[in-house]
mmCIF file of C-alpha atoms in Angstrom:
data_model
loop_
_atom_site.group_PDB
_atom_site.id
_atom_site.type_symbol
_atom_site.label_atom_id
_atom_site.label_comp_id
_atom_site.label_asym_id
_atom_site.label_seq_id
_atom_site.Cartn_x
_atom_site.Cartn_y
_atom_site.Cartn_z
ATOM 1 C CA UNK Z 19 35.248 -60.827 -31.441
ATOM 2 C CA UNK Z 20 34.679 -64.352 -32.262
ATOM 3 C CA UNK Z 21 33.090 -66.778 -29.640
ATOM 4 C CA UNK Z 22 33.358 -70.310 -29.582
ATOM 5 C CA UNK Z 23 32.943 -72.057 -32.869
ATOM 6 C CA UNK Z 24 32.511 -68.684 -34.488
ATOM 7 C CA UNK Z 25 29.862 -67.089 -32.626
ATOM 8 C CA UNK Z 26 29.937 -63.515 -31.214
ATOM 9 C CA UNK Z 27 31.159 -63.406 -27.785
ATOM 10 C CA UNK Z 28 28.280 -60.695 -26.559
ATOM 11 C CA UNK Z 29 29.163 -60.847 -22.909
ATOM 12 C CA UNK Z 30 32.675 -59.106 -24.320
ATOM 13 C CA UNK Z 31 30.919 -56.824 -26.372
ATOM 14 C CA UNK Z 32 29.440 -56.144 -23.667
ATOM 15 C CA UNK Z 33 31.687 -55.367 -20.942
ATOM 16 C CA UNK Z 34 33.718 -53.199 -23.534
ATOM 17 C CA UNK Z 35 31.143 -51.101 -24.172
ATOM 18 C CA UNK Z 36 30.329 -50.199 -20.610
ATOM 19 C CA UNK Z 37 34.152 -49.637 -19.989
ATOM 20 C CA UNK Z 38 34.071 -47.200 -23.118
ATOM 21 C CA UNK Z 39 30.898 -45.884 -21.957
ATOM 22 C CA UNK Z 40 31.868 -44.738 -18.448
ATOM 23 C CA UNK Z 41 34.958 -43.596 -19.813
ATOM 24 C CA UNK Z 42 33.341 -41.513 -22.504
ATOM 25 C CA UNK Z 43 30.977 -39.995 -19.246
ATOM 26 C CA UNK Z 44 33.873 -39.365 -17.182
ATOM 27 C CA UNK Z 45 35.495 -36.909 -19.846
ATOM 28 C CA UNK Z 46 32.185 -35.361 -20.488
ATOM 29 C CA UNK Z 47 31.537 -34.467 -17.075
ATOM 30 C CA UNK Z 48 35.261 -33.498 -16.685
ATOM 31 C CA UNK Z 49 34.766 -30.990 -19.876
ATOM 32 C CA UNK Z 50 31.346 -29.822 -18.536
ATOM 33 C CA UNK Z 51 33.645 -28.857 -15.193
ATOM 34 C CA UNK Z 52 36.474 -27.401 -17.054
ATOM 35 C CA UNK Z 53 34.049 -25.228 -19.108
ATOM 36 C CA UNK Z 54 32.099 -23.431 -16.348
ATOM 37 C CA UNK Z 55 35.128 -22.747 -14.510
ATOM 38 C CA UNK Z 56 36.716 -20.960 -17.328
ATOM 39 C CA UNK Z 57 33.148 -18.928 -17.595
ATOM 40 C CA UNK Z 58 32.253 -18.725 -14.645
ATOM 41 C CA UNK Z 59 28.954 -19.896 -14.367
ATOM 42 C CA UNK Z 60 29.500 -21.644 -11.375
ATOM 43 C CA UNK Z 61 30.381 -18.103 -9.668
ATOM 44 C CA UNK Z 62 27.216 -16.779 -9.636
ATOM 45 C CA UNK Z 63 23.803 -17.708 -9.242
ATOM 46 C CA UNK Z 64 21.589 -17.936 -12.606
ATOM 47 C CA UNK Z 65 18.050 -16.730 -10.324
ATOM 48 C CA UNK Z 66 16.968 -15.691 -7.855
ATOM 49 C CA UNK Z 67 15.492 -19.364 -6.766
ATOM 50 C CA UNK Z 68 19.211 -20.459 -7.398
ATOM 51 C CA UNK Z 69 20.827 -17.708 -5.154
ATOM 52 C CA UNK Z 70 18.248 -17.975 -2.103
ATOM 53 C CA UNK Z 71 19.100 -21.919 -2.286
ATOM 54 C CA UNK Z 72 22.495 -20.999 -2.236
ATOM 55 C CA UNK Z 73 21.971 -18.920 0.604
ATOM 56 C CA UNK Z 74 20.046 -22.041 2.151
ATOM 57 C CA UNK Z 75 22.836 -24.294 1.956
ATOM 58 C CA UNK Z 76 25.377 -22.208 3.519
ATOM 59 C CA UNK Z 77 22.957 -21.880 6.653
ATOM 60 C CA UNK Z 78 22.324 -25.350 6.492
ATOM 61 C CA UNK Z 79 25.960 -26.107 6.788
ATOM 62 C CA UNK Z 80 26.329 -24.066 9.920
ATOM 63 C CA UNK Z 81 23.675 -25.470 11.449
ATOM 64 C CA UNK Z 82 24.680 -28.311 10.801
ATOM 65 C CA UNK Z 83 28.042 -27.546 12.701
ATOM 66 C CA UNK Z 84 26.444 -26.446 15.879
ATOM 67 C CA UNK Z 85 24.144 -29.477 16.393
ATOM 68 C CA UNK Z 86 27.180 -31.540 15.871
ATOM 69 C CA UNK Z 87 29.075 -29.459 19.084
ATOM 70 C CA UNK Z 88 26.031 -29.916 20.656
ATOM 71 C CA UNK Z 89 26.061 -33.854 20.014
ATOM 72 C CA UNK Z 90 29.892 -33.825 21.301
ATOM 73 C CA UNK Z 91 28.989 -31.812 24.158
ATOM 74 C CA UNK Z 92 26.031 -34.295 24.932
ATOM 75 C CA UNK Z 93 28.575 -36.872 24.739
ATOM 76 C CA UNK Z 94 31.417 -35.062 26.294
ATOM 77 C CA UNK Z 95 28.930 -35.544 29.713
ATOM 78 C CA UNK Z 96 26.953 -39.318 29.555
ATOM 79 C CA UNK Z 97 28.442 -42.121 31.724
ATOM 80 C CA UNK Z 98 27.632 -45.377 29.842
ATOM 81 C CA UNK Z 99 27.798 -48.576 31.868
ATOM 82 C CA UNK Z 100 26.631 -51.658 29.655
ATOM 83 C CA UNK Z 101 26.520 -55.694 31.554
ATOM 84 C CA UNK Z 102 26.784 -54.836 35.293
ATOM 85 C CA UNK Z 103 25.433 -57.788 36.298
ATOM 86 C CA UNK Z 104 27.873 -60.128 34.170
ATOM 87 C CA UNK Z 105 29.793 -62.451 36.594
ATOM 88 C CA UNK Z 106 28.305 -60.534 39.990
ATOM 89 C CA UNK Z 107 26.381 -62.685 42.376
ATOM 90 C CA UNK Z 108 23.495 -60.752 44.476
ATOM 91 C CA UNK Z 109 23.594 -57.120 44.147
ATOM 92 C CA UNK Z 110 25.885 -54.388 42.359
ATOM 93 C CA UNK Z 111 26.297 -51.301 43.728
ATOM 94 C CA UNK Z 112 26.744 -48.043 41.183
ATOM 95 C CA UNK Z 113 28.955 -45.189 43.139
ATOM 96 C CA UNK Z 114 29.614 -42.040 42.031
ATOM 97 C CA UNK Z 115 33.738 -44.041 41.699
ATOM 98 C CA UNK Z 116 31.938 -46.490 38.828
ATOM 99 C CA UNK Z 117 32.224 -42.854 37.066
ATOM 100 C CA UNK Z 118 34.218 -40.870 35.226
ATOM 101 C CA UNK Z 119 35.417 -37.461 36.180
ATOM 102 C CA UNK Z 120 33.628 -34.597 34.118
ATOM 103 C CA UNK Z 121 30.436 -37.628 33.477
ATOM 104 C CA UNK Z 122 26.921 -35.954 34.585
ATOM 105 C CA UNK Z 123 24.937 -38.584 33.274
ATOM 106 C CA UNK Z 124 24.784 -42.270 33.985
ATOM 107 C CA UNK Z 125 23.545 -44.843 31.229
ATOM 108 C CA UNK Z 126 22.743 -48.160 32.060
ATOM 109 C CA UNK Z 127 22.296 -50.865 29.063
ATOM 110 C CA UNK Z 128 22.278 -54.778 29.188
ATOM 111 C CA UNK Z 129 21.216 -55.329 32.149
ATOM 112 C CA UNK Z 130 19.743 -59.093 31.555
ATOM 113 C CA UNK Z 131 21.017 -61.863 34.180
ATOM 114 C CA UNK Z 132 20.133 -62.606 38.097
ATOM 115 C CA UNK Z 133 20.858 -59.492 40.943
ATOM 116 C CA UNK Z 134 19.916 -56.313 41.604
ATOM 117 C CA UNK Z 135 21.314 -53.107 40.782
ATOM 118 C CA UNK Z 136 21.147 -50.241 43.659
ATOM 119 C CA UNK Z 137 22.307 -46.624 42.942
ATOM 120 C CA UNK Z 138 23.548 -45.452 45.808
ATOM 121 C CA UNK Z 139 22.168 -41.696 47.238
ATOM 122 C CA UNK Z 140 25.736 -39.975 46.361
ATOM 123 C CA UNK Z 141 24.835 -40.070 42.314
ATOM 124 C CA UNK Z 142 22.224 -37.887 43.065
ATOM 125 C CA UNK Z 143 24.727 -34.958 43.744
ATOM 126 C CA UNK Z 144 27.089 -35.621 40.637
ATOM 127 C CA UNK Z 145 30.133 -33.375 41.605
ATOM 128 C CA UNK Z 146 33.626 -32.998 39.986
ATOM 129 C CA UNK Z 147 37.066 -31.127 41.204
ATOM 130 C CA UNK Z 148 37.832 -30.744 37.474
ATOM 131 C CA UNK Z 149 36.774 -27.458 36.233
ATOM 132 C CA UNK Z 150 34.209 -28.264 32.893
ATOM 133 C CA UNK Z 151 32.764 -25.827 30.777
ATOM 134 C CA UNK Z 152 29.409 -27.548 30.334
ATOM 135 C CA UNK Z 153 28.078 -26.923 33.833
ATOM 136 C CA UNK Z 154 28.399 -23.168 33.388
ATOM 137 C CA UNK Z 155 24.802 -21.528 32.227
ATOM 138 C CA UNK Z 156 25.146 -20.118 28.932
ATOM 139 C CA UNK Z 157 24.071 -16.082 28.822
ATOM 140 C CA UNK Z 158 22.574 -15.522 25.373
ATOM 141 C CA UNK Z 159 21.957 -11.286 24.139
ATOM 142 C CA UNK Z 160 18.241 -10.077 24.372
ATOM 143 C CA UNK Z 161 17.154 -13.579 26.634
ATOM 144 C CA UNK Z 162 15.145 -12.902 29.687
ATOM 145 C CA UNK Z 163 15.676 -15.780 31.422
ATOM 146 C CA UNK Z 164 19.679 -16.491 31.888
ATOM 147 C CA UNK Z 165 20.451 -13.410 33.548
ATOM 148 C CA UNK Z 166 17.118 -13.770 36.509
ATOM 149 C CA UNK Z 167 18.477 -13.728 40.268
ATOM 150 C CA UNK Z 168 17.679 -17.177 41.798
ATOM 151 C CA UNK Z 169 15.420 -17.138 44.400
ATOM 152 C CA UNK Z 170 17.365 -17.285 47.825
ATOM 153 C CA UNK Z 171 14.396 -18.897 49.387
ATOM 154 C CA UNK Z 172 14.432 -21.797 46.486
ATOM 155 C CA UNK Z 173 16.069 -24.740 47.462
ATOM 156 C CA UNK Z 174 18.150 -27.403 44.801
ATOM 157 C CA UNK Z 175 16.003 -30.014 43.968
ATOM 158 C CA UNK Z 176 18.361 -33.465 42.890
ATOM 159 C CA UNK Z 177 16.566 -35.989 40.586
ATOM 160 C CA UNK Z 178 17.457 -39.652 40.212
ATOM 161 C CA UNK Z 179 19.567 -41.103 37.397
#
């Protein structure tokens, strides 16, 4: 390709090689693919290093998939209340009504500008009518400690949010 005035255009060159090039990759990699498949190399592991990483992955995977229900559990339960004091004059009172039904957990965030907040003494017994899942212990095979009789002389103790 001829430039200006005769000279090579190299910015062309340029560009047409890198299009050739990554097209030239793409078929390469997508002959590489087509090959194992048809031998089956990609079946089976090649080691033993190979087939214990193998191994690795697939409990990785699963773990993976329980610490994400956990995370939508965790979720499923935390009350997030963000600028409570925007636009209120004096003091804002949180009820256990500035809640959701099923919430356990109360978040506050952004809570710059003039008042006060007060939590009021019913958030400190976070009941719901609906029937949830989360607040009933889990019993787990072989564990010691899920299936103890409570103490009938203990009495609840109720934290603060």
């Amino acid at each position: 390709m001829s430039g200006i005035a005769g000279r090579t255009n190299y910015s062309d060159w340029g560009k047409k090689t890198k299009a050739l090039l990554a097209e030239t990759d793409e078929t390469d990699a997508q002959e590489q693919l087509e090959a194992k498949e048809a031998l089956g190399t990609d079946k089976y592991a090649r080691s033993d290093a190979e087939a214990s990483e193998r191994v690795k992955a697939i409990e990785v995977k699963e773990q993976k998939k329980k610490l994400d229900g956990y995370k939508d559990r965790e979720i499923a339960v935390v009350q997030s209340l963000s600028n409570v004091l925007e636009g209120a004059d004096g003091t804002v009172n949180i009820t256990r009504e500035s809640m959701e039904d099923g919430k356990r957990v109360l978040t506050l965030s952004d809570t710059t500008g003039p008042g006060t907040i007060h939590l009021t003494p019913d958030l400190s017994q976070i009941t719901t009518l609906l029937p949830n899942s989360t607040l009933i212990p889990k019993s787990y095979p072989d564990d010691v400690q899920n299936p103890a009789i409570p103490d009938p002389k203990s009495t609840p103790i109720y934290g603060l949010i």
